[in-house]
PDB file of C-alpha atoms in Angstrom:
ATOM      1  CA  GLU A   1      16.317   1.683  10.955  1.00 82.00           C
ATOM      2  CA  ASP A   2      13.774   3.637   8.291  1.00 86.00           C
ATOM      3  CA  GLN A   3      10.916   5.090   9.579  1.00 92.00           C
ATOM      4  CA  VAL A   4       7.816   6.862   7.935  1.00 96.00           C
ATOM      5  CA  THR A   5       5.463   9.034  10.533  1.00 97.00           C
ATOM      6  CA  GLN A   6       2.154  10.816   9.303  1.00 97.00           C
ATOM      7  CA  SER A   7       0.220  13.475  10.963  1.00 97.00           C
ATOM      8  CA  PRO A   8      -2.007  14.561  12.272  1.00 97.00           C
ATOM      9  CA  GLU A   9      -3.886  11.175  12.617  1.00 96.00           C
ATOM     10  CA  ALA A  10      -6.921  11.663  11.925  1.00 97.00           C
ATOM     11  CA  LEU A  11      -8.374  15.305  10.649  1.00 98.00           C
ATOM     12  CA  ARG A  12     -11.538  16.783   9.947  1.00 98.00           C
ATOM     13  CA  LEU A  13     -12.478  19.777   7.535  1.00 97.00           C
ATOM     14  CA  GLN A  14     -15.252  22.159   6.229  1.00 97.00           C
ATOM     15  CA  GLU A  15     -15.640  21.898   2.062  1.00 97.00           C
ATOM     16  CA  GLY A  16     -13.354  24.516   1.044  1.00 97.00           C
ATOM     17  CA  GLU A  17     -11.107  24.576   4.122  1.00 97.00           C
ATOM     18  CA  SER A  18      -7.739  23.948   2.852  1.00 97.00           C
ATOM     19  CA  SER A  19      -5.065  22.111   5.044  1.00 98.00           C
ATOM     20  CA  SER A  20      -2.327  20.014   4.626  1.00 98.00           C
ATOM     21  CA  LEU A  21      -1.085  15.912   5.816  1.00 98.00           C
ATOM     22  CA  ASN A  22       2.196  15.768   6.663  1.00 98.00           C
ATOM     23  CA  CYS A  23       5.154  12.788   6.496  1.00 98.00           C
ATOM     24  CA  SER A  24       8.405  12.841   8.031  1.00 98.00           C
ATOM     25  CA  TYR A  25      10.996  10.531   6.917  1.00 97.00           C
ATOM     26  CA  THR A  26      14.199   8.596   8.268  1.00 94.00           C
ATOM     27  CA  VAL A  27      15.639   6.881   5.934  1.00 89.00           C
ATOM     28  CA  SER A  28      19.261   5.901   4.586  1.00 86.00           C
ATOM     29  CA  GLY A  29      18.804   7.508   1.530  1.00 88.00           C
ATOM     30  CA  LEU A  30      15.601   8.180   0.095  1.00 90.00           C
ATOM     31  CA  ARG A  31      14.918   6.034  -3.851  1.00 88.00           C
ATOM     32  CA  GLY A  32      11.432   7.959  -3.898  1.00 90.00           C
ATOM     33  CA  LEU A  33       7.794   9.028  -2.125  1.00 94.00           C
ATOM     34  CA  PHE A  34       4.979   7.624  -2.681  1.00 95.00           C
ATOM     35  CA  TRP A  35       1.402   9.262  -1.938  1.00 97.00           C
ATOM     36  CA  TYR A  36      -1.663   7.033  -2.126  1.00 97.00           C
ATOM     37  CA  ARG A  37      -5.170   7.398  -1.265  1.00 97.00           C
ATOM     38  CA  GLN A  38      -7.116   4.121   0.562  1.00 97.00           C
ATOM     39  CA  ASP A  39     -10.838   4.260   0.918  1.00 96.00           C
ATOM     40  CA  PRO A  40     -12.483   1.844   3.111  1.00 94.00           C
ATOM     41  CA  GLY A  41     -13.041  -1.621   2.100  1.00 93.00           C
ATOM     42  CA  LYS A  42     -10.574  -0.961  -1.005  1.00 95.00           C
ATOM     43  CA  GLY A  43      -6.631  -1.039  -1.973  1.00 96.00           C
ATOM     44  CA  PRO A  44      -4.662   1.665  -2.364  1.00 96.00           C
ATOM     45  CA  GLU A  45      -4.931   3.820  -4.854  1.00 95.00           C
ATOM     46  CA  PHE A  46      -1.724   5.681  -6.148  1.00 93.00           C
ATOM     47  CA  LEU A  47      -1.873   9.414  -6.171  1.00 95.00           C
ATOM     48  CA  PHE A  48       2.514  10.702  -6.529  1.00 92.00           C
ATOM     49  CA  THR A  49       5.864  10.361  -6.288  1.00 92.00           C
ATOM     50  CA  LEU A  50       8.336  12.615  -5.578  1.00 93.00           C
ATOM     51  CA  TYR A  51      12.198  11.277  -5.902  1.00 90.00           C
ATOM     52  CA  SER A  52      14.209  15.032  -4.638  1.00 92.00           C
ATOM     53  CA  ALA A  53      14.311  17.296  -2.261  1.00 95.00           C
ATOM     54  CA  GLY A  54      11.909  20.214  -3.883  1.00 96.00           C
ATOM     55  CA  GLU A  55      10.318  18.877  -5.943  1.00 96.00           C
ATOM     56  CA  GLU A  56       6.241  19.291  -6.089  1.00 97.00           C
ATOM     57  CA  LYS A  57       3.747  17.554  -7.570  1.00 96.00           C
ATOM     58  CA  GLU A  58      -0.551  18.676  -8.573  1.00 96.00           C
ATOM     59  CA  LYS A  59      -3.301  17.127  -9.535  1.00 94.00           C
ATOM     60  CA  GLU A  60      -6.446  18.462  -9.103  1.00 95.00           C
ATOM     61  CA  ARG A  61      -7.066  19.768  -5.172  1.00 96.00           C
ATOM     62  CA  LEU A  62      -4.374  17.960  -4.378  1.00 98.00           C
ATOM     63  CA  LYS A  63      -0.391  19.350  -4.246  1.00 98.00           C
ATOM     64  CA  ALA A  64       3.094  17.122  -2.619  1.00 98.00           C
ATOM     65  CA  THR A  65       5.949  18.310  -2.399  1.00 98.00           C
ATOM     66  CA  LEU A  66       9.138  17.051  -0.886  1.00 97.00           C
ATOM     67  CA  THR A  67      12.113  17.949   1.717  1.00 96.00           C
ATOM     68  CA  LYS A  68      14.742  16.083   2.330  1.00 93.00           C
ATOM     69  CA  LYS A  69      13.141  15.173   5.743  1.00 95.00           C
ATOM     70  CA  GLU A  70       9.306  14.984   4.751  1.00 97.00           C
ATOM     71  CA  SER A  71       6.640  15.803   2.648  1.00 98.00           C
ATOM     72  CA  PHE A  72       3.107  17.705   2.569  1.00 98.00           C
ATOM     73  CA  LEU A  73       0.907  16.923   0.688  1.00 98.00           C
ATOM     74  CA  HIS A  74      -1.768  19.658   0.502  1.00 98.00           C
ATOM     75  CA  ILE A  75      -5.597  19.961  -0.280  1.00 98.00           C
ATOM     76  CA  THR A  76      -6.885  23.004  -1.504  1.00 98.00           C
ATOM     77  CA  ALA A  77     -10.616  23.493  -1.306  1.00 97.00           C
ATOM     78  CA  PRO A  78     -11.235  20.326  -0.566  1.00 97.00           C
ATOM     79  CA  LYS A  79     -14.984  18.406  -1.096  1.00 97.00           C
ATOM     80  CA  PRO A  80     -16.847  15.471   0.903  1.00 97.00           C
ATOM     81  CA  GLU A  81     -15.579  13.565  -1.839  1.00 97.00           C
ATOM     82  CA  ASP A  82     -11.592  13.548  -1.157  1.00 97.00           C
ATOM     83  CA  SER A  83     -12.916  11.999   2.279  1.00 98.00           C
ATOM     84  CA  ALA A  84      -9.924   8.904   2.499  1.00 97.00           C
ATOM     85  CA  THR A  85      -7.452   7.883   4.551  1.00 97.00           C
ATOM     86  CA  TYR A  86      -3.833   9.015   3.069  1.00 98.00           C
ATOM     87  CA  LEU A  87      -0.831   7.071   3.191  1.00 97.00           C
ATOM     88  CA  CYS A  88       3.150   7.909   2.556  1.00 97.00           C
ATOM     89  CA  ALA A  89       5.519   5.500   1.676  1.00 95.00           C
ATOM     90  CA  VAL A  90       9.020   5.343   0.605  1.00 93.00           C
ATOM     91  CA  GLN A  91      11.462   3.205  -1.118  1.00 90.00           C
ATOM     92  CA  ALA A  92      15.118   3.231   0.666  1.00 86.00           C
ATOM     93  CA  LYS A  93      18.150   3.042  -1.597  1.00 82.00           C
ATOM     94  CA  GLY A  94      20.113  -0.372  -1.800  1.00 72.00           C
ATOM     95  CA  SER A  95      17.187  -2.205  -0.041  1.00 58.00           C
ATOM     96  CA  SER A  96      17.999  -5.881  -0.940  1.00 53.00           C
ATOM     97  CA  ASN A  97      14.165  -6.073  -1.759  1.00 50.00           C
ATOM     98  CA  THR A  98      13.681  -3.783  -5.076  1.00 65.00           C
ATOM     99  CA  GLY A  99      10.270  -1.577  -4.491  1.00 74.00           C
ATOM    100  CA  LYS A 100       9.856  -1.967  -1.068  1.00 84.00           C
ATOM    101  CA  LEU A 101       7.758   0.886   0.735  1.00 90.00           C
ATOM    102  CA  ILE A 102       8.080   1.512   3.887  1.00 91.00           C
ATOM    103  CA  PHE A 103       4.161   2.731   4.616  1.00 94.00           C
ATOM    104  CA  GLY A 104       2.874   5.873   7.647  1.00 95.00           C
ATOM    105  CA  GLN A 105       0.088   4.821   9.702  1.00 95.00           C
ATOM    106  CA  GLY A 106      -1.842   7.244   7.835  1.00 96.00           C
ATOM    107  CA  THR A 107      -3.905  10.585   8.039  1.00 97.00           C
ATOM    108  CA  THR A 108      -8.147   9.957   8.158  1.00 97.00           C
ATOM    109  CA  LEU A 109      -8.761  13.073   6.402  1.00 98.00           C
ATOM    110  CA  GLN A 110     -12.977  13.433   6.816  1.00 98.00           C
ATOM    111  CA  VAL A 111     -14.119  16.771   4.855  1.00 98.00           C
ATOM    112  CA  LYS A 112     -18.159  17.954   5.372  1.00 97.00           C
ATOM    113  CA  PRO A 113     -20.669  19.473   3.255  1.00 96.00           C
TER     114      PRO A 113
ATOM    115  CA  GLY B   1      -8.630   1.126 -14.732  1.00 68.00           C
ATOM    116  CA  ALA B   2      -7.539  -1.120 -12.454  1.00 72.00           C
ATOM    117  CA  VAL B   3      -4.195  -2.753 -13.195  1.00 89.00           C
ATOM    118  CA  VAL B   4      -3.628  -5.097 -11.046  1.00 95.00           C
ATOM    119  CA  SER B   5      -6.617  -7.307 -10.033  1.00 96.00           C
ATOM    120  CA  GLN B   6      -7.018  -9.922  -6.710  1.00 97.00           C
ATOM    121  CA  HIS B   7      -9.418 -12.504  -7.064  1.00 97.00           C
ATOM    122  CA  PRO B   8     -11.471 -13.739  -4.362  1.00 97.00           C
ATOM    123  CA  SER B   9     -12.839 -10.273  -3.191  1.00 97.00           C
ATOM    124  CA  ARG B  10     -13.603 -11.218  -0.061  1.00 97.00           C
ATOM    125  CA  VAL B  11     -13.486 -15.101   1.430  1.00 97.00           C
ATOM    126  CA  ILE B  12     -14.638 -16.707   4.424  1.00 97.00           C
ATOM    127  CA  CYS B  13     -13.449 -20.311   5.558  1.00 96.00           C
ATOM    128  CA  LYS B  14     -13.745 -22.254   9.117  1.00 97.00           C
ATOM    129  CA  SER B  15     -10.676 -22.601  11.114  1.00 97.00           C
ATOM    130  CA  GLY B  16      -7.825 -25.301   9.672  1.00 97.00           C
ATOM    131  CA  THR B  17      -9.027 -24.835   6.245  1.00 97.00           C
ATOM    132  CA  SER B  18      -6.919 -23.610   3.325  1.00 97.00           C
ATOM    133  CA  VAL B  19      -7.152 -20.377   1.190  1.00 97.00           C
ATOM    134  CA  LYS B  20      -5.421 -19.161  -1.691  1.00 98.00           C
ATOM    135  CA  ILE B  21      -5.900 -16.017  -3.071  1.00 98.00           C
ATOM    136  CA  GLU B  22      -4.700 -14.831  -6.531  1.00 97.00           C
ATOM    137  CA  CYS B  23      -3.036 -11.494  -7.025  1.00 97.00           C
ATOM    138  CA  ARG B  24      -2.805 -11.108 -11.077  1.00 96.00           C
ATOM    139  CA  SER B  25      -0.860  -7.913 -13.406  1.00 93.00           C
ATOM    140  CA  LEU B  26      -3.298  -7.410 -16.217  1.00 92.00           C
ATOM    141  CA  ASP B  27      -1.503  -5.220 -18.784  1.00 85.00           C
ATOM    142  CA  PHE B  28       1.999  -5.517 -18.042  1.00 86.00           C
ATOM    143  CA  GLN B  29       4.797  -8.412 -16.904  1.00 88.00           C
ATOM    144  CA  ALA B  30       5.465  -8.087 -12.715  1.00 88.00           C
ATOM    145  CA  THR B  31       8.867 -10.534 -12.324  1.00 88.00           C
ATOM    146  CA  THR B  32       8.172  -8.612  -8.079  1.00 90.00           C
ATOM    147  CA  MET B  33       4.967  -8.878  -6.401  1.00 93.00           C
ATOM    148  CA  PHE B  34       4.687  -7.454  -2.948  1.00 95.00           C
ATOM    149  CA  TRP B  35       1.716  -8.813  -0.445  1.00 97.00           C
ATOM    150  CA  TYR B  36       0.679  -6.963   2.488  1.00 96.00           C
ATOM    151  CA  ARG B  37      -1.757  -7.138   5.585  1.00 96.00           C
ATOM    152  CA  GLN B  38      -3.612  -4.574   6.865  1.00 95.00           C
ATOM    153  CA  PHE B  39      -5.836  -4.984   9.500  1.00 91.00           C
ATOM    154  CA  PRO B  40      -8.698  -2.689  10.734  1.00 87.00           C
ATOM    155  CA  LYS B  41      -7.794   0.891  11.179  1.00 84.00           C
ATOM    156  CA  GLN B  42      -3.851   0.077  11.224  1.00 88.00           C
ATOM    157  CA  SER B  43      -1.466   0.619   8.164  1.00 89.00           C
ATOM    158  CA  LEU B  44      -0.058  -2.033   5.535  1.00 93.00           C
ATOM    159  CA  MET B  45       2.477  -4.142   7.014  1.00 93.00           C
ATOM    160  CA  LEU B  46       4.723  -5.892   3.854  1.00 93.00           C
ATOM    161  CA  MET B  47       4.643  -9.791   4.716  1.00 95.00           C
ATOM    162  CA  ALA B  48       6.761 -10.722   1.742  1.00 95.00           C
ATOM    163  CA  THR B  49       8.322 -10.301  -1.389  1.00 93.00           C
ATOM    164  CA  SER B  50       6.965 -12.496  -4.322  1.00 93.00           C
ATOM    165  CA  ASN B  51       9.722 -13.077  -7.474  1.00 90.00           C
ATOM    166  CA  GLU B  52       8.767 -15.032 -10.903  1.00 88.00           C
ATOM    167  CA  GLY B  53      11.111 -18.263 -11.070  1.00 86.00           C
ATOM    168  CA  SER B  54      12.552 -18.161  -7.194  1.00 88.00           C
ATOM    169  CA  LYS B  55      11.510 -17.895  -3.717  1.00 91.00           C
ATOM    170  CA  ALA B  56       9.578 -15.398  -2.229  1.00 93.00           C
ATOM    171  CA  THR B  57      11.408 -13.636   0.384  1.00 93.00           C
ATOM    172  CA  TYR B  58       9.190 -12.914   3.640  1.00 95.00           C
ATOM    173  CA  GLU B  59       9.603  -9.966   6.337  1.00 93.00           C
ATOM    174  CA  GLN B  60      11.370 -10.857   9.156  1.00 93.00           C
ATOM    175  CA  GLY B  61       8.470 -12.639  12.331  1.00 94.00           C
ATOM    176  CA  VAL B  62       7.097 -14.014   8.800  1.00 95.00           C
ATOM    177  CA  GLU B  63       5.780 -17.617   8.928  1.00 94.00           C
ATOM    178  CA  LYS B  64       7.051 -18.913   5.401  1.00 93.00           C
ATOM    179  CA  ASP B  65       5.386 -22.290   6.450  1.00 95.00           C
ATOM    180  CA  LYS B  66       1.709 -20.917   6.938  1.00 96.00           C
ATOM    181  CA  PHE B  67       1.930 -17.692   3.628  1.00 97.00           C
ATOM    182  CA  LEU B  68       3.448 -20.668   1.069  1.00 96.00           C
ATOM    183  CA  ILE B  69       3.737 -17.565  -1.913  1.00 95.00           C
ATOM    184  CA  ASN B  70       4.226 -18.849  -5.773  1.00 93.00           C
ATOM    185  CA  HIS B  71       5.066 -16.293  -8.420  1.00 92.00           C
ATOM    186  CA  ALA B  72       4.263 -18.708 -11.302  1.00 85.00           C
ATOM    187  CA  SER B  73       4.781 -16.881 -14.165  1.00 91.00           C
ATOM    188  CA  LEU B  74       5.284 -13.172 -15.118  1.00 91.00           C
ATOM    189  CA  THR B  75       1.467 -12.140 -14.403  1.00 93.00           C
ATOM    190  CA  LEU B  76       0.250 -13.916 -11.384  1.00 95.00           C
ATOM    191  CA  SER B  77       1.164 -14.310  -7.804  1.00 96.00           C
ATOM    192  CA  THR B  78      -0.531 -16.853  -5.574  1.00 97.00           C
ATOM    193  CA  LEU B  79      -0.990 -16.557  -1.498  1.00 97.00           C
ATOM    194  CA  THR B  80      -1.934 -19.150   0.312  1.00 97.00           C
ATOM    195  CA  VAL B  81      -2.739 -19.463   3.866  1.00 97.00           C
ATOM    196  CA  THR B  82      -2.797 -22.994   5.122  1.00 97.00           C
ATOM    197  CA  SER B  83      -4.259 -23.836   8.225  1.00 96.00           C
ATOM    198  CA  ALA B  84      -6.212 -20.356   8.753  1.00 96.00           C
ATOM    199  CA  HIS B  85      -6.675 -19.441  12.170  1.00 96.00           C
ATOM    200  CA  PRO B  86      -9.197 -16.524  13.545  1.00 96.00           C
ATOM    201  CA  GLU B  87      -5.661 -14.737  14.024  1.00 95.00           C
ATOM    202  CA  ASP B  88      -5.681 -15.101  10.824  1.00 96.00           C
ATOM    203  CA  SER B  89      -8.721 -12.557   9.616  1.00 96.00           C
ATOM    204  CA  SER B  90      -7.587  -9.780   7.845  1.00 96.00           C
ATOM    205  CA  PHE B  91      -7.047  -7.712   4.878  1.00 97.00           C
ATOM    206  CA  TYR B  92      -4.359  -9.180   2.316  1.00 98.00           C
ATOM    207  CA  ILE B  93      -3.235  -6.960  -0.694  1.00 97.00           C
ATOM    208  CA  CYS B  94      -0.575  -7.447  -3.295  1.00 97.00           C
ATOM    209  CA  SER B  95       1.071  -4.529  -5.175  1.00 95.00           C
ATOM    210  CA  ALA B  96       3.359  -4.888  -8.791  1.00 92.00           C
ATOM    211  CA  PRO B  97       5.605  -2.089  -9.741  1.00 87.00           C
ATOM    212  CA  ARG B  98       4.717  -1.133 -13.135  1.00 81.00           C
ATOM    213  CA  PRO B  99       7.060  -1.166 -15.009  1.00 66.00           C
ATOM    214  CA  PRO B 100       9.302  -3.857 -12.939  1.00 49.00           C
ATOM    215  CA  GLY B 101      12.069  -2.691 -10.116  1.00 48.00           C
ATOM    216  CA  GLY B 102      13.679   0.584  -9.560  1.00 49.00           C
ATOM    217  CA  THR B 103      11.368   3.359  -8.260  1.00 56.00           C
ATOM    218  CA  ASP B 104       8.408   2.438 -10.157  1.00 72.00           C
ATOM    219  CA  THR B 105       5.159   3.494  -9.040  1.00 84.00           C
ATOM    220  CA  GLN B 106       3.283   0.101  -7.390  1.00 88.00           C
ATOM    221  CA  TYR B 107       0.010   0.065  -8.073  1.00 92.00           C
ATOM    222  CA  PHE B 108      -1.926  -2.226  -6.051  1.00 95.00           C
ATOM    223  CA  GLY B 109      -5.056  -4.570  -5.715  1.00 96.00           C
ATOM    224  CA  PRO B 110      -8.174  -4.237  -4.197  1.00 97.00           C
ATOM    225  CA  GLY B 111      -7.648  -6.175  -1.592  1.00 97.00           C
ATOM    226  CA  THR B 112      -8.942  -9.407  -0.467  1.00 98.00           C
ATOM    227  CA  ARG B 113     -11.121 -10.232   3.352  1.00 97.00           C
ATOM    228  CA  LEU B 114     -10.156 -12.628   4.869  1.00 97.00           C
ATOM    229  CA  THR B 115     -12.489 -13.999   7.615  1.00 97.00           C
ATOM    230  CA  VAL B 116     -11.688 -16.977   9.793  1.00 97.00           C
ATOM    231  CA  LEU B 117     -14.383 -18.764  11.787  1.00 96.00           C
TER     232      LEU B 117
END
């Protein structure tokens, strides 16, 4: 069964304190892995798509990496405005529903000034 | 800017009534859209896949007669919660891949908060 597990469930950082969020996945052939940011009461906002092991993508203070079993979202020198829930999702090959995403439970990040 | 919109953003209704939620792709056509439900402090759970011109595909455990989906055009999908009950209160979010299909990125709407009294 395809599955996505994120850790930690919650993370508190001081402003400027770098850290990483983990997304472990089990899927019968990875089509794509997606990172989203979700603020309270809002829909998820797209951050990155990764397709193959070894791939990396960056956006401002965020960097996403991918291996055959997991993905990391590295946050460098975070600011309070980076506080949000970060969601990881995978899309499996051969899915009967094209585009179907399987989400992890998310990591809620709080950055204190 | 936003590429997927939802309406309404919030709705409060009485138990037993039906509520319709609209999801629109703003500057692209979407032959497929997805409907999710999210309970407080939980992740997104896929409810169904909306297919333009054909029947929706529902996930296991989702009542198709309760959650009616209509994909009337290439830019509009609607979710109707019929005979709503308090346990249907949740945050409903739609998404659409842009461009359609494959591993193209899914963009999400802002969500609709449904409260059933």
